[in-house]
Coordinates of C-alpha atoms and ligand atoms in Angstrom, one line a residue:
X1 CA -39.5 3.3 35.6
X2 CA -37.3 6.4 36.1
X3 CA -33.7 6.0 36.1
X4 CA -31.3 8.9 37.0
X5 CA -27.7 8.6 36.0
X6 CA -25.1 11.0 37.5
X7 CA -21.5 12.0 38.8
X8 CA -20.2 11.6 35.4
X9 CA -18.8 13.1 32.5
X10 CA -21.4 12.1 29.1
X11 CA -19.7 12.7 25.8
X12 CA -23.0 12.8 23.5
X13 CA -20.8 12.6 20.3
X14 CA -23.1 14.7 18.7
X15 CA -22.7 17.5 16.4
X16 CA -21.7 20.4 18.3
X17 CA -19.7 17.9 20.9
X18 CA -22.4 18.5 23.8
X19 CA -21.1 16.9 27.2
X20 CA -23.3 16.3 30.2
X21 CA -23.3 15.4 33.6
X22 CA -26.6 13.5 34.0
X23 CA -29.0 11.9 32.0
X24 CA -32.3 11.2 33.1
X25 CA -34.3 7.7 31.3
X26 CA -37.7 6.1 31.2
X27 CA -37.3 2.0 30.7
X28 CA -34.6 2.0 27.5
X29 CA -35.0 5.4 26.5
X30 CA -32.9 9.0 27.3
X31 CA -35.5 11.6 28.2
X32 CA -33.3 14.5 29.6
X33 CA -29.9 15.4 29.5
X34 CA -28.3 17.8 32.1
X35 CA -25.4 20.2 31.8
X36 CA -24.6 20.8 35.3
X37 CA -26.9 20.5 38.2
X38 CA -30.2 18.2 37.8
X39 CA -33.3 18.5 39.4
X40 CA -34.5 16.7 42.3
X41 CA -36.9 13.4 40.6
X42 CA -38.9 11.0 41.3
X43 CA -36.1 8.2 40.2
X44 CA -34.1 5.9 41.2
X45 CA -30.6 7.2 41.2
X46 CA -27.2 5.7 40.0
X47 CA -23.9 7.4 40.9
X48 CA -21.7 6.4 38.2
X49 CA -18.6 7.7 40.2
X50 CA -16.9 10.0 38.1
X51 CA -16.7 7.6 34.7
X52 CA -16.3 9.4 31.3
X53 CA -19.6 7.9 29.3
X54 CA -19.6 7.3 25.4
X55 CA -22.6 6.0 24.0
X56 CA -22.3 1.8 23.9
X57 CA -20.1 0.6 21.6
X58 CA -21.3 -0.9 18.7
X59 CA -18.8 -3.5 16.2
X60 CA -20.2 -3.7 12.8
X61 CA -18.6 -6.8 12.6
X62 CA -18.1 -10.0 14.3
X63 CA -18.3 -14.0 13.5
X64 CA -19.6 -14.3 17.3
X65 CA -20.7 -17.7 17.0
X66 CA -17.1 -19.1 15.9
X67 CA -16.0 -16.5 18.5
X68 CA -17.6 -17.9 21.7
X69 CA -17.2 -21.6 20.0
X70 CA -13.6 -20.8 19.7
X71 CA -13.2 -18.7 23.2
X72 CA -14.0 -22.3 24.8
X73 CA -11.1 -23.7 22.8
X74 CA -7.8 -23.4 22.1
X75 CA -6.0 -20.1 21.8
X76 CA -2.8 -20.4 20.0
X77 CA -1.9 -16.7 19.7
X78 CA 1.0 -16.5 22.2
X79 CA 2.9 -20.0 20.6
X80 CA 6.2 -19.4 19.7
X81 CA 6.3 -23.0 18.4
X82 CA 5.4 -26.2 17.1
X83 CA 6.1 -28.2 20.8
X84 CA 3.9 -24.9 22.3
X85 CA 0.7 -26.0 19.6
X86 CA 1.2 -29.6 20.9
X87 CA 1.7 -28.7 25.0
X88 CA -1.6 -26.6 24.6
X89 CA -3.6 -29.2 22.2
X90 CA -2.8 -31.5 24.9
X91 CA -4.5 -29.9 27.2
X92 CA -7.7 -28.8 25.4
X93 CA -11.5 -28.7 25.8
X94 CA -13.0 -31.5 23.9
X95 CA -16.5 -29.4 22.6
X96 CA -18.8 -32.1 21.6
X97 CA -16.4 -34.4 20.6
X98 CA -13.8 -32.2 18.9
X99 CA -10.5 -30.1 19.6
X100 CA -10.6 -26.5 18.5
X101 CA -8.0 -24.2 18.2
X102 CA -7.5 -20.6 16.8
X103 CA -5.4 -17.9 16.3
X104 CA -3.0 -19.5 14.7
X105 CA 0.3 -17.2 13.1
X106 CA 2.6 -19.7 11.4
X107 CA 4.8 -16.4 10.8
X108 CA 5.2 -16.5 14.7
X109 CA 6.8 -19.5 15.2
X110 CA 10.5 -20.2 14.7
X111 CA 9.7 -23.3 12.3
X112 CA 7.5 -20.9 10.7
X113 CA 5.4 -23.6 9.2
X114 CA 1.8 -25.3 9.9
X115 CA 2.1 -28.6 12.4
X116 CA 1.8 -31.3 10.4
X117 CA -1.0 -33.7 10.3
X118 CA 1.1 -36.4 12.0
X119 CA 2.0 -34.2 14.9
X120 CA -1.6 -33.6 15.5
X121 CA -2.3 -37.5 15.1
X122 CA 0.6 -37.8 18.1
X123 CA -2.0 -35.4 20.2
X124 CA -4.6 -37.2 19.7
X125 CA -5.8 -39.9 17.4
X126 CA -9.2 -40.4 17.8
X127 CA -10.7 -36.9 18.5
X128 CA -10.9 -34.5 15.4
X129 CA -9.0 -31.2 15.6
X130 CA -9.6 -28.2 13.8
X131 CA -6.8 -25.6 13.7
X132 CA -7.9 -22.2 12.5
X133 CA -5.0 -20.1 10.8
X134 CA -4.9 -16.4 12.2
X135 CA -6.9 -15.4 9.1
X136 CA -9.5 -17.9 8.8
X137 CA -8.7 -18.4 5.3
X138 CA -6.8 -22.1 6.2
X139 CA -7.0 -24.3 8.7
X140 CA -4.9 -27.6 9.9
X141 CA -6.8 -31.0 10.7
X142 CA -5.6 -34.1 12.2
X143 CA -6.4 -37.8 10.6
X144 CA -10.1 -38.2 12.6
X145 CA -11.2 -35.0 11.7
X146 CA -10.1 -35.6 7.8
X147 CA -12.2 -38.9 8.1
X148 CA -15.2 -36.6 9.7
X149 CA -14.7 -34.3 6.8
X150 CA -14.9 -37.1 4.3
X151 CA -18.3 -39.0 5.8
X152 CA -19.8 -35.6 6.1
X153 CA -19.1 -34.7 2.4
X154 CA -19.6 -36.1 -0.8
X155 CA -16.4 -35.5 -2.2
X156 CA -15.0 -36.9 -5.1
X157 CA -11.6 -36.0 -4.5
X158 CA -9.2 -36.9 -1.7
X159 CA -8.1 -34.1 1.5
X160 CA -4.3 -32.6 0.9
X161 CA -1.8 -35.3 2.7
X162 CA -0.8 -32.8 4.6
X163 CA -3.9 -31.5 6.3
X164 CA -3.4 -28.1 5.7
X165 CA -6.8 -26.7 4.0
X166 CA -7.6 -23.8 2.1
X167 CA -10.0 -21.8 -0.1
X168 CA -13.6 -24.1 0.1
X169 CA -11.8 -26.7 1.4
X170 CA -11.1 -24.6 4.5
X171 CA -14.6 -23.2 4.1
X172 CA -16.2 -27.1 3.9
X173 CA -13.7 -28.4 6.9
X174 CA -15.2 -25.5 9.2
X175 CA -18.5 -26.2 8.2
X176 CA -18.3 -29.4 8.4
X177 CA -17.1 -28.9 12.7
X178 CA -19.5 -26.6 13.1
X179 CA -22.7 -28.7 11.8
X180 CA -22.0 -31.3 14.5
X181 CA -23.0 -29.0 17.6
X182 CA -26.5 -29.0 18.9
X183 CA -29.0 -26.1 19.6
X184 CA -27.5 -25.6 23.0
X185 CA -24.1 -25.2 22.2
X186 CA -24.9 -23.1 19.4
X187 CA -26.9 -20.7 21.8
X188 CA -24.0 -21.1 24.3
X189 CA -21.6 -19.6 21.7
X190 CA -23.7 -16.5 21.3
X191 CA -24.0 -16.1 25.2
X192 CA -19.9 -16.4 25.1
X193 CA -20.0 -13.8 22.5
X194 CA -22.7 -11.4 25.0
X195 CA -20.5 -11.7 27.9
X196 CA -17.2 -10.8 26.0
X197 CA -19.5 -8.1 24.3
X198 CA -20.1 -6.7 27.6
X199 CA -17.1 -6.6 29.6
X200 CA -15.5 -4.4 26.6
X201 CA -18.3 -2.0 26.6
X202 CA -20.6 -3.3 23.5
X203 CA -24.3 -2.7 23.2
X204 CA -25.1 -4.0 20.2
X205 CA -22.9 -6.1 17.7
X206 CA -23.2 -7.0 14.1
X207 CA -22.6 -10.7 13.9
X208 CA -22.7 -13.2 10.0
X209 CA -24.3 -16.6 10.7
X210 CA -23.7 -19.1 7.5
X211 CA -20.8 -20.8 5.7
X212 CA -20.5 -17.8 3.5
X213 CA -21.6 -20.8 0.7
X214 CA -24.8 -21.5 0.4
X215 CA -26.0 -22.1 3.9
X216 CA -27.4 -20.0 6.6
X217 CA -26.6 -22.5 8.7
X218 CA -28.5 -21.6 12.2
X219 CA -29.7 -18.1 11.2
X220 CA -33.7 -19.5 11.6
X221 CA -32.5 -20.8 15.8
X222 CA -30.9 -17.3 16.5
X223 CA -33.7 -15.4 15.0
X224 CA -36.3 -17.0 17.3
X225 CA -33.8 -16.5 20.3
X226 CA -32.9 -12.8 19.8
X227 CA -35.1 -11.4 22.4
X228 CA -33.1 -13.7 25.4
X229 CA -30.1 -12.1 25.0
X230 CA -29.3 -8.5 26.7
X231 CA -27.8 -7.0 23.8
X232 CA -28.9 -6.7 20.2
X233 CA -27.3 -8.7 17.9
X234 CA -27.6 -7.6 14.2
X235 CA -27.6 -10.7 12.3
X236 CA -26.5 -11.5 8.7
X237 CA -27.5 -14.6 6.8
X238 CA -24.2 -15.0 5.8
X239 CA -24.4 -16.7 2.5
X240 CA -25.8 -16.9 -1.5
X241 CA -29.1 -17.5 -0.9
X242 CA -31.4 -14.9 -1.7
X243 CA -34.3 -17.0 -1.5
X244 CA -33.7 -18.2 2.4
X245 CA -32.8 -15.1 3.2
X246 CA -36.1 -13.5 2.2
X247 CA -37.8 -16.6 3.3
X248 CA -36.4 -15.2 7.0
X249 CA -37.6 -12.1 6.6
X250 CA -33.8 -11.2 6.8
X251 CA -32.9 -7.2 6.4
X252 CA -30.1 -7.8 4.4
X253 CA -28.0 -10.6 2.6
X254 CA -23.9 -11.4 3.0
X255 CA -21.1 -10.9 5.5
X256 CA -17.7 -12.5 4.6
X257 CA -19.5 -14.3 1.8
X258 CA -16.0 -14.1 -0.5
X259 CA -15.1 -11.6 -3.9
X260 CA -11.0 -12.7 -2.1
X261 CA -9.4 -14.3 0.6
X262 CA -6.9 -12.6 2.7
X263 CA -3.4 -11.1 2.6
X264 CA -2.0 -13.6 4.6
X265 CA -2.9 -16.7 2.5
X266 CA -2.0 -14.7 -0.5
X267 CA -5.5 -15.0 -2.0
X268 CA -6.9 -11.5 -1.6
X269 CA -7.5 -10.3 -5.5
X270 CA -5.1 -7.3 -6.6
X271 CA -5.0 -5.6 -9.8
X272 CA -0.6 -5.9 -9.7
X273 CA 1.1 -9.2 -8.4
X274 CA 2.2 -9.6 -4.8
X275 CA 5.9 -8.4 -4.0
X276 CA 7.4 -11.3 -2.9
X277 CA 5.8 -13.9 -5.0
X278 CA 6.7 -15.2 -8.2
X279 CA 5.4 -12.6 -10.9
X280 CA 1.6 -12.3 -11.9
X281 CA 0.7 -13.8 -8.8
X282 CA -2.2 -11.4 -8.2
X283 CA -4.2 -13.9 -5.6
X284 CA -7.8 -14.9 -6.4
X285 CA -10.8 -13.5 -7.2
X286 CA -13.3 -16.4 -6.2
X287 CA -16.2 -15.3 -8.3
X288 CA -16.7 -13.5 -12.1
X289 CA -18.2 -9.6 -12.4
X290 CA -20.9 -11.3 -14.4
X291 CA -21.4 -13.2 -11.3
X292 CA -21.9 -10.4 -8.4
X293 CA -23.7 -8.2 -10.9
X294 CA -26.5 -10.6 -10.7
X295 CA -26.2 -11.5 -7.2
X296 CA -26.1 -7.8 -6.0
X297 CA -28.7 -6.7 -8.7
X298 CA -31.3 -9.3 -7.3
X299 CA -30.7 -8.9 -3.9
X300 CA -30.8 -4.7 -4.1
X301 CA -34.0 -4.9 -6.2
X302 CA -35.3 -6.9 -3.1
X303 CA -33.9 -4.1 -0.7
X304 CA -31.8 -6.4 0.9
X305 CA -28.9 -4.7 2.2
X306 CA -25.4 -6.4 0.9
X307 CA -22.3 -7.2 2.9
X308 CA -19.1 -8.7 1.3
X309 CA -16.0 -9.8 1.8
X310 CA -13.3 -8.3 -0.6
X311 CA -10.1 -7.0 0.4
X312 CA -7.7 -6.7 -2.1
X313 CA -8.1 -4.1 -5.0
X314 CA -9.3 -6.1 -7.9
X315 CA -11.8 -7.6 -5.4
X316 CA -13.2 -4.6 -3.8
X317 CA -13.6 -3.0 -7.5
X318 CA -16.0 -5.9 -8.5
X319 CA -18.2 -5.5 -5.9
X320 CA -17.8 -1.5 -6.5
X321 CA -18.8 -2.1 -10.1
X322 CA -21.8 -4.4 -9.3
X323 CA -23.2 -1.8 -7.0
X324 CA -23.1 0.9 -9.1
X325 CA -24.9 -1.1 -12.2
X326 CA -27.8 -1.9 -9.5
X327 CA -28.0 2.5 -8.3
X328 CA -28.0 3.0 -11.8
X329 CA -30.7 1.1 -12.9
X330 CA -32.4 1.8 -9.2
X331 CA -31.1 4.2 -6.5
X332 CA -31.4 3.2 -2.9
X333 CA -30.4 3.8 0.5
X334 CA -29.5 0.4 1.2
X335 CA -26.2 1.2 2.7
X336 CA -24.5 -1.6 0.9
X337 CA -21.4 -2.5 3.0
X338 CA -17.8 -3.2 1.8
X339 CA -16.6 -5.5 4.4
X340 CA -12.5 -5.1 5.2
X341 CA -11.7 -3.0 1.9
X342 CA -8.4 -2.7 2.9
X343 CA -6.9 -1.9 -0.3
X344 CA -7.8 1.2 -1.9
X345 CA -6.2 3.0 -4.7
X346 CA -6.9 6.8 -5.2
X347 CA -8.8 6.3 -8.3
X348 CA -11.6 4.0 -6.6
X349 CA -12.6 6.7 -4.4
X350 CA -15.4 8.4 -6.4
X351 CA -16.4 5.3 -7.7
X352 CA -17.5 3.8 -3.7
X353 CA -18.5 7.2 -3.4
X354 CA -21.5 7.4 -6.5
X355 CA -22.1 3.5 -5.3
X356 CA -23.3 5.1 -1.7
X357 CA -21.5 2.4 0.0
X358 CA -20.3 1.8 3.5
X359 CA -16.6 0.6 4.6
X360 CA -16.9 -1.5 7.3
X361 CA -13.3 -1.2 8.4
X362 CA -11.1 -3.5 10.8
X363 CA -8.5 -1.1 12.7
X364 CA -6.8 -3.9 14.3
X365 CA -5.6 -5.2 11.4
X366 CA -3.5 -2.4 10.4
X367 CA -2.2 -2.4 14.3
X368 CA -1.5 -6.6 13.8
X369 CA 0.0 -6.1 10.1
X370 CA 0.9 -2.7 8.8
X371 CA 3.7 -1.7 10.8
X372 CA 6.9 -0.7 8.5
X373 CA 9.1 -3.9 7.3
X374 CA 5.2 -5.4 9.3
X375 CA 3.8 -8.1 7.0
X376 CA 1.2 -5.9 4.6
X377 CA 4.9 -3.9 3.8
X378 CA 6.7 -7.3 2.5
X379 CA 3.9 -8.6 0.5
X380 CA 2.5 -5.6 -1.1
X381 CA 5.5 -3.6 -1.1
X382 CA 6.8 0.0 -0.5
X383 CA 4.3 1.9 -2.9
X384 CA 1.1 -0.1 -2.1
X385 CA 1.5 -0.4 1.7
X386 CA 0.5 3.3 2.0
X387 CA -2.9 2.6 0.7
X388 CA -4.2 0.7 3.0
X389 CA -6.9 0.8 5.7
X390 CA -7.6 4.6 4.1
X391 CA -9.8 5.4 7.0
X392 CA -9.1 9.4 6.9
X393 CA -9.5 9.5 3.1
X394 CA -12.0 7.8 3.0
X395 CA -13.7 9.8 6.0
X396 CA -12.8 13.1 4.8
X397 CA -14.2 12.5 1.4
X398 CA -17.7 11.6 3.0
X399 CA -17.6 8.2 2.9
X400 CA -18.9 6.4 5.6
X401 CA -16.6 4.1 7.6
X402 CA -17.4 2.1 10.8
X403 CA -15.9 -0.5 12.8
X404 CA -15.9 -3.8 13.7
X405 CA -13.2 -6.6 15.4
X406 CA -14.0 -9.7 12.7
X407 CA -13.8 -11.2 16.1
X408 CA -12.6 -13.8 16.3
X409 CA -10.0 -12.8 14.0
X410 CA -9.1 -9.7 16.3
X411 CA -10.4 -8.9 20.3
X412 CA -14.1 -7.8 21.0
X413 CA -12.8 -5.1 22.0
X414 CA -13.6 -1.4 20.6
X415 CA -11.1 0.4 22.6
X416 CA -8.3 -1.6 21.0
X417 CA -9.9 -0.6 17.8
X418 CA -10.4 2.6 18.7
X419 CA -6.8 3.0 19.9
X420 CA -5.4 1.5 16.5
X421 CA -7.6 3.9 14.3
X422 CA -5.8 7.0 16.3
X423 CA -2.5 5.5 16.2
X424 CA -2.6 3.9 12.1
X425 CA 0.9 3.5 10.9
X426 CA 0.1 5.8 8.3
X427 CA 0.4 9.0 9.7
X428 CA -1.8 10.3 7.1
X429 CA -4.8 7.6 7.9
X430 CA -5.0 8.6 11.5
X431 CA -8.4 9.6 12.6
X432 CA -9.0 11.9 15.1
X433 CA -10.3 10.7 19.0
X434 CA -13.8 11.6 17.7
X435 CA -13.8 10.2 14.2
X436 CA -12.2 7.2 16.1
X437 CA -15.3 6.6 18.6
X438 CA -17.7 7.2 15.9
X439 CA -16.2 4.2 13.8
X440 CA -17.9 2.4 17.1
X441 CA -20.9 4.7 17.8
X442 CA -22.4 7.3 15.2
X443 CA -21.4 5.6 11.9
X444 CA -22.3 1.9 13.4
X445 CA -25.5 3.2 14.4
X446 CA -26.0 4.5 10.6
X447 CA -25.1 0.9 9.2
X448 CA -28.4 -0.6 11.0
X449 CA -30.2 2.4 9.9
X450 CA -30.3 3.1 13.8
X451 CA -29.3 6.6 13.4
X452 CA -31.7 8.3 15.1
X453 CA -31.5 6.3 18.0
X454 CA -28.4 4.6 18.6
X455 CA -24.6 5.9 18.8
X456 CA -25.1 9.3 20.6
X457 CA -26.1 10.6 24.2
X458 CA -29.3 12.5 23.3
X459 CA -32.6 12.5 23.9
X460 CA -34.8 10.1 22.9
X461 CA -31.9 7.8 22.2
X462 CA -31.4 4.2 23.6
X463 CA -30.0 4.8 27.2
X464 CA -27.0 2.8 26.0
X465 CA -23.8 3.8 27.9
X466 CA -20.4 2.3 28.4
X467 CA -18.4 4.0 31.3
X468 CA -14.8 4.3 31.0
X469 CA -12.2 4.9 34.1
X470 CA -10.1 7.8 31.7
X471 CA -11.3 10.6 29.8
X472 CA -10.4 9.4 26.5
X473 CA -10.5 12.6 25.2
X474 CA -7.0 13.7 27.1
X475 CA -5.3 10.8 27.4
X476 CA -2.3 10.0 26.0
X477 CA -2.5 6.2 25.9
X478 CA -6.2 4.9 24.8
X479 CA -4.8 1.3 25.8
X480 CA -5.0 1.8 29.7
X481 CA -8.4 3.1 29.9
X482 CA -10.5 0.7 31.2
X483 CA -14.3 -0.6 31.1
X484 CA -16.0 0.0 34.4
X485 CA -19.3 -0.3 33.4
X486 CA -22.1 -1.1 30.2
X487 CA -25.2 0.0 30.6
X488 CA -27.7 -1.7 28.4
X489 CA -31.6 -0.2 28.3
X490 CA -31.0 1.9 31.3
X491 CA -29.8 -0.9 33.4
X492 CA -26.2 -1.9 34.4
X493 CA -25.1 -5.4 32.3
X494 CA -21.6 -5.5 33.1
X495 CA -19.8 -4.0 36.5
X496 CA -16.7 -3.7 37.8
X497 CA -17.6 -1.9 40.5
X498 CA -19.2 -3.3 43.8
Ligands
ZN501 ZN1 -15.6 -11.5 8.7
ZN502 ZN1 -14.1 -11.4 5.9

């Protein structure tokens, strides 16, 4: 079937910045594009009513399953305090038996600290609550979810009194929540994740299923159910295990499997100690070199493509180095992906360069943290603040970046990316509007190897749109342009319009 789109303005992103205003398909694919008038088809015809089209966005990476588990939940983003954690807990979705809550800033609240596990037990003493930190690297439990935790694991040492976890005790306290849903609820999650996807313009989205340990967790469920959902989800089996992950036919290994933890919880690995901490606190690196040599070496000789976590210097140099023993021994275009790499030192450059590896970067984190006096300032001080997020460096020396929320750490929600890549707090990091949407579009679409027929407005591309309201590309604020519409395979998902 023919479909005719028209009455809009169709930025192809392509390489000499071709712009159209209609775009003829057949089923899911582009098979003409028109400058000005076009001709008069056989096909069924949709005015798009003046939008400005991009081609569907594309994150690179999401946790969508803890997303639309979480999106049911709690959010504890706006609290301001303790007694505002407690009204809200009080008032929660119990999901299979359990309280969750997310988003949570301690920073934001005047008693800036965690509730305690007491106060939690006054909300509720029988239902288990799980209180994600902003981060994801800690989390808060009450005393039913600490017993859950404990019959669920063989551990051989006791929970911290004061039911604040972190490191794999924050990893096995997740897990251990997340285990206890059944098949539908898992599935619901993902269908959360697809509407949420949609109503911000997404097409396809990169999403990690495991405990970033050993377990894949429900990787086998969503790769039989891939085909029900409207848009492609790129999944990661998200942990160690090489052999399950072949087993599953899987295209590549990782996702926020961990070389560091996170700014925020002071457990991202840097080569100099924190700012504000007592000295030669440098955070953690959570595995050896000798370690992710062998990991990365085995999983690259079985062209599996590697995703991982690292964040801090020290961290994002181990993976680095690993990669670059592996192209040495054998070259590949695996596209091995640096997930976060937030901080970057001048002198790593070439080295991520001769590795031939991706950044896949999260703009809203420098909007959230790097403002000046902001939070990546205090702890990493003056000199090291500047190198962060590097996403013009690292663009304009030929390094591929592209983007993605870490929803549910930040919104599904490329504009807001978008908007925070054009507007980084270092002057000198700010990408252009183009080099912006590509983050979402061209460079995603290289990630999955989809290059030659995802992320641009061409023939014999996906016809994958998302309409906007604005012309991005003469606008002065990205933040009030609006989604009108996502068009998946040639047919409208998502609609604001009657
Ligand atoms: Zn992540
Ligand atoms: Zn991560």
């Amino acid at each position: 079937m023919k479909t005719l789109f028209y009455n809009a303005k169709f930025y192809s992103l392509d390489e000499k910045n071709n712009t159209y205003s209609a775009i003829l398909c057949d089923n899911d694919k582009i098979i003409e594009t028109y400058k000005d008038n076009y001709p008069n088809i056989e096909a069924q015809k949709i005015n798009l009513n003046n939008s400005f089209v991009l081609p569907g966005f594309i994150d690179t990476h999401t946790h969508s399953f803890e997303g639309g588990l979480y999106q049911q939940g709690v959010d504890l983003e706006n609290c301001n305090s303790i007694d505002d954690i407690l009204t809200l807990l009080n008032q929660a979705n119990i999901i299979s038996d359990m309280i969750f809550a997310w988003r949570l800033d301690e920073n934001n609240l005047k008693e800036k600290r965690f509730p305690t596990k007491q106060e939690l037990d006054k909300v509720n003493s029988h239902t288990p609550i799980l209180i994600r930190r902003i981060d994801g690297h800690s989390c808060i439990i009450n005393t039913p979810a600490e017993k859950m935790i404990l019959n669920n694991n063989k551990l051989d040492y006791a929970l911290p009194d004061n039911g604040i976890l972190s490191g794999s005790l924050n990893d096995i306290a997740a897990h251990t929540f997340h285990k206890n849903l059944d098949n539908n609820a898992i599935l619901n999650c993902y269908k959360q994740a697809q509407t949420i996807a949609l109503q911000n313009g997404h097409t396809t989205i990169h999403t990690m299923i495991g405990d970033a340990n050993q377990s894949i967790l429900h990787y086998p469920l969503m790769n039989e159910h891939l085909n029900d959902f409207i848009i492609d989800f790129e999944i990661y089996p998200q942990s160690f295990n090489l052999e399950q992950a072949l087993k599953y036919k899987a295209k590549r290994i990782g996702g926020c499997i961990l070389a560091d933890g996170s700014f925020g919880s002071f457990t991202a690995g840097l080569s100099q100690a924190y700012q504000d901490k007592p000295i030669n606190e440098k955070g953690k690196l959570y595995q050896t070199q000798n370690f992710w040599d062998t990991f990365i070496e085995q999983a690259h000789k079985n062209n599996l493509q590697i995703g991982v976590h690292c964040i801090g210097d020290e961290a994002i140099m181990q993976i680095v180095t690993a990669v670059n023993k592996a192209q040495l021994k054998e070259t590949k275009d695996l596209r091995h992906q640096l997930i976060h790499c937030e901080l970057v030192r001048d002198d790593m450059i070439p080295e991520i360069k001769k590795a031939q590896m991706y950044v896949v970067a999260q703009p809203m984190f420098d909007a959230l943290w790097g403002q000046e006096y902001g939070f990546y300032h205090k702890v990493l001080g003056e000199k090291r603040y500047k190198k962060l997020n590097r996403y013009k460096t690292l663009t304009d020396n030929d390094i591929i970046v592209t983007g993605g929320s870490d929803w549910y750490i930040t919104d599904l929600a490329a504009l807001k990316g978008i908007n925070a890549a054009v507007n980084h707090h270092n002057k000198n990091e700010r990408l252009s509007i183009k080099d912006a949407i590509k983050l979402y579009t061209v460079n995603a679409a290289k990630l999955s190897f989809d290059e030659n027929n995802k992320g641009m407005i061409r023939k014999n591309f996906k016809a994958d749109f998302v309409c906007l309201d604005k012309d991005i590309f003469s606008t002065n604020s990205i933040n009030i342009i609006k989604v009108k519409r996502t068009i998946k395979n040639a047919k409208i998902v998502f609609s604001t319009e009657t």
